CSV table of C-alpha atoms in Angstrom, one decimal:
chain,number,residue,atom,x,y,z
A,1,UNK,CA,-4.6,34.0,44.0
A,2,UNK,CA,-2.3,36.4,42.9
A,3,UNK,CA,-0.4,36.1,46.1
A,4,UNK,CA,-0.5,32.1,45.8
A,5,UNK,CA,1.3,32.7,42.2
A,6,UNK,CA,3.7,35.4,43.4
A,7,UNK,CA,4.8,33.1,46.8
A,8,UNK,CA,5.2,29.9,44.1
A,9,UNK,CA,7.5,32.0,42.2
A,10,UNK,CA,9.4,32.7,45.0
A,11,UNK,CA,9.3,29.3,45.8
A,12,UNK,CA,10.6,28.0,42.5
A,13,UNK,CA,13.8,30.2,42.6
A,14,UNK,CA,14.5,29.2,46.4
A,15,UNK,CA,14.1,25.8,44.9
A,16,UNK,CA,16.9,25.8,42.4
A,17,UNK,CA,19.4,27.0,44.7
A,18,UNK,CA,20.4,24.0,45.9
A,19,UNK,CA,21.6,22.7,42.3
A,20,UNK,CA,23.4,26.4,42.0
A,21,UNK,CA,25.0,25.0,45.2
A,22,UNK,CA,25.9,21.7,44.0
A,23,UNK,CA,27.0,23.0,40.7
A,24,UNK,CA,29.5,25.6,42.7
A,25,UNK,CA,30.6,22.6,44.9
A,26,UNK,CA,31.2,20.2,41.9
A,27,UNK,CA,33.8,22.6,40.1
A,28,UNK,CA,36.0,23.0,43.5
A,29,UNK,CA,36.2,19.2,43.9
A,30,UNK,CA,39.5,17.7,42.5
A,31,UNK,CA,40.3,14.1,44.0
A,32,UNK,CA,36.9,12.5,43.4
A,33,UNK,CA,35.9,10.4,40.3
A,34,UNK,CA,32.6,11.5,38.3
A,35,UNK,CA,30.8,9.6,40.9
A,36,UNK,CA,31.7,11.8,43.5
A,37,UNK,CA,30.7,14.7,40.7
A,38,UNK,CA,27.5,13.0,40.0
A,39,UNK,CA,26.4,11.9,43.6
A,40,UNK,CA,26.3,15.9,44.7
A,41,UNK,CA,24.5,16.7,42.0
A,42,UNK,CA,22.0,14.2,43.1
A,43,UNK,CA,21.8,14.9,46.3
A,44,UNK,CA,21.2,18.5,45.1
A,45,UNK,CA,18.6,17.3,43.0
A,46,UNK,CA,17.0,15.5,45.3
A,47,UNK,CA,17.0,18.5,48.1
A,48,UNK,CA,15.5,20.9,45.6
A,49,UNK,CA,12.4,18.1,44.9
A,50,UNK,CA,12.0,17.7,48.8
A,51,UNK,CA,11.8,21.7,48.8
A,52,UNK,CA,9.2,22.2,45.9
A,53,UNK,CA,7.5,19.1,47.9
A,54,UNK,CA,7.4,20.7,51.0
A,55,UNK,CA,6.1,24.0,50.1
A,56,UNK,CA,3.5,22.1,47.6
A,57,UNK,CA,2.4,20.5,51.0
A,58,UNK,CA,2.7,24.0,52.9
A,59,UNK,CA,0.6,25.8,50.6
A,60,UNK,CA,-1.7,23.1,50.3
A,61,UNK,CA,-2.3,22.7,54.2
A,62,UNK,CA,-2.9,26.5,54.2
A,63,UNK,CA,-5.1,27.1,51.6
A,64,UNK,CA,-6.2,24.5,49.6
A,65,UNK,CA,-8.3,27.1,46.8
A,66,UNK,CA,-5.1,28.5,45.6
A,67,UNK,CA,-2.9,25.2,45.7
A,68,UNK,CA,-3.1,24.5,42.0
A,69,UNK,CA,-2.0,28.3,40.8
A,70,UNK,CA,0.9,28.4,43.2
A,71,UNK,CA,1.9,25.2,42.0
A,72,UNK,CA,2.3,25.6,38.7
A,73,UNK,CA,3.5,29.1,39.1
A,74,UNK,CA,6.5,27.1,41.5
A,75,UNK,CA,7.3,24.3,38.9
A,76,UNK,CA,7.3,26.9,35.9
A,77,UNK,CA,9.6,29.5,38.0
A,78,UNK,CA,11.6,26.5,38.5
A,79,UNK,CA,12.3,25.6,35.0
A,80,UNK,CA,12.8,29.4,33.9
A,81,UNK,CA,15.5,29.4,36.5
A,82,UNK,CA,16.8,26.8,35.1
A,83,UNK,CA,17.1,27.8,31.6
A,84,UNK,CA,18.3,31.4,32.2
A,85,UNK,CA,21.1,29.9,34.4
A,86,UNK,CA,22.0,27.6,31.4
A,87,UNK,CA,21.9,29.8,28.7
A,88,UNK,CA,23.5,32.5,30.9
A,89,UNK,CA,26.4,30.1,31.6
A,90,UNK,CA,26.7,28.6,28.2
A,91,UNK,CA,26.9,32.1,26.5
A,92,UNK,CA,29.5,33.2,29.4
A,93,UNK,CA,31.9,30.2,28.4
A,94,UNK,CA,32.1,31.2,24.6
């Protein structure tokens, strides 16, 4: 179980790449209106819930006793990602 829980966490990190990604990609884009802002960041969004789907699904196919720790452990590295990466760039701004 422990291994479940450690691969989730990697999971969860891979996961929020794609909205670093997206956020990178927004800031370089200059011609666009905020739909063009706002549609990458979707599509971002969207890619990292197809990842933390798919290796939901992986782990689950795998090994179906140790689904519900690696799960949780992916969805709460997730949102720990995301809050050190917004407090991080909040407090780099001031």
């Amino acid at each position: 179980m422990v291994l479940a829980i450690a691969f989730g966490l990697v999971a969860g990190v891979a996961g929020f790449a794609p909205l670093v990604f997206g956020l990178h990609r927004v800031k370089h884009m200059t011609d666009s209106g905020n739909l063009g802002h706002m549609g990458v960041l979707m599509i971002c969004l969207l890619i990292s819930f197809v990842l933390m789907f798919a290796f939901a699904i992986l782990c689950i196919s795998i090994n179906r006793d140790v689904a519900l720790p690696f799960v949780l452990s992916e969805a709460a590295a997730l949102s720990v990602t995301a809050i050190v990466f917004g407090v991080m760039r909040t407090t780099r701004k001031s």
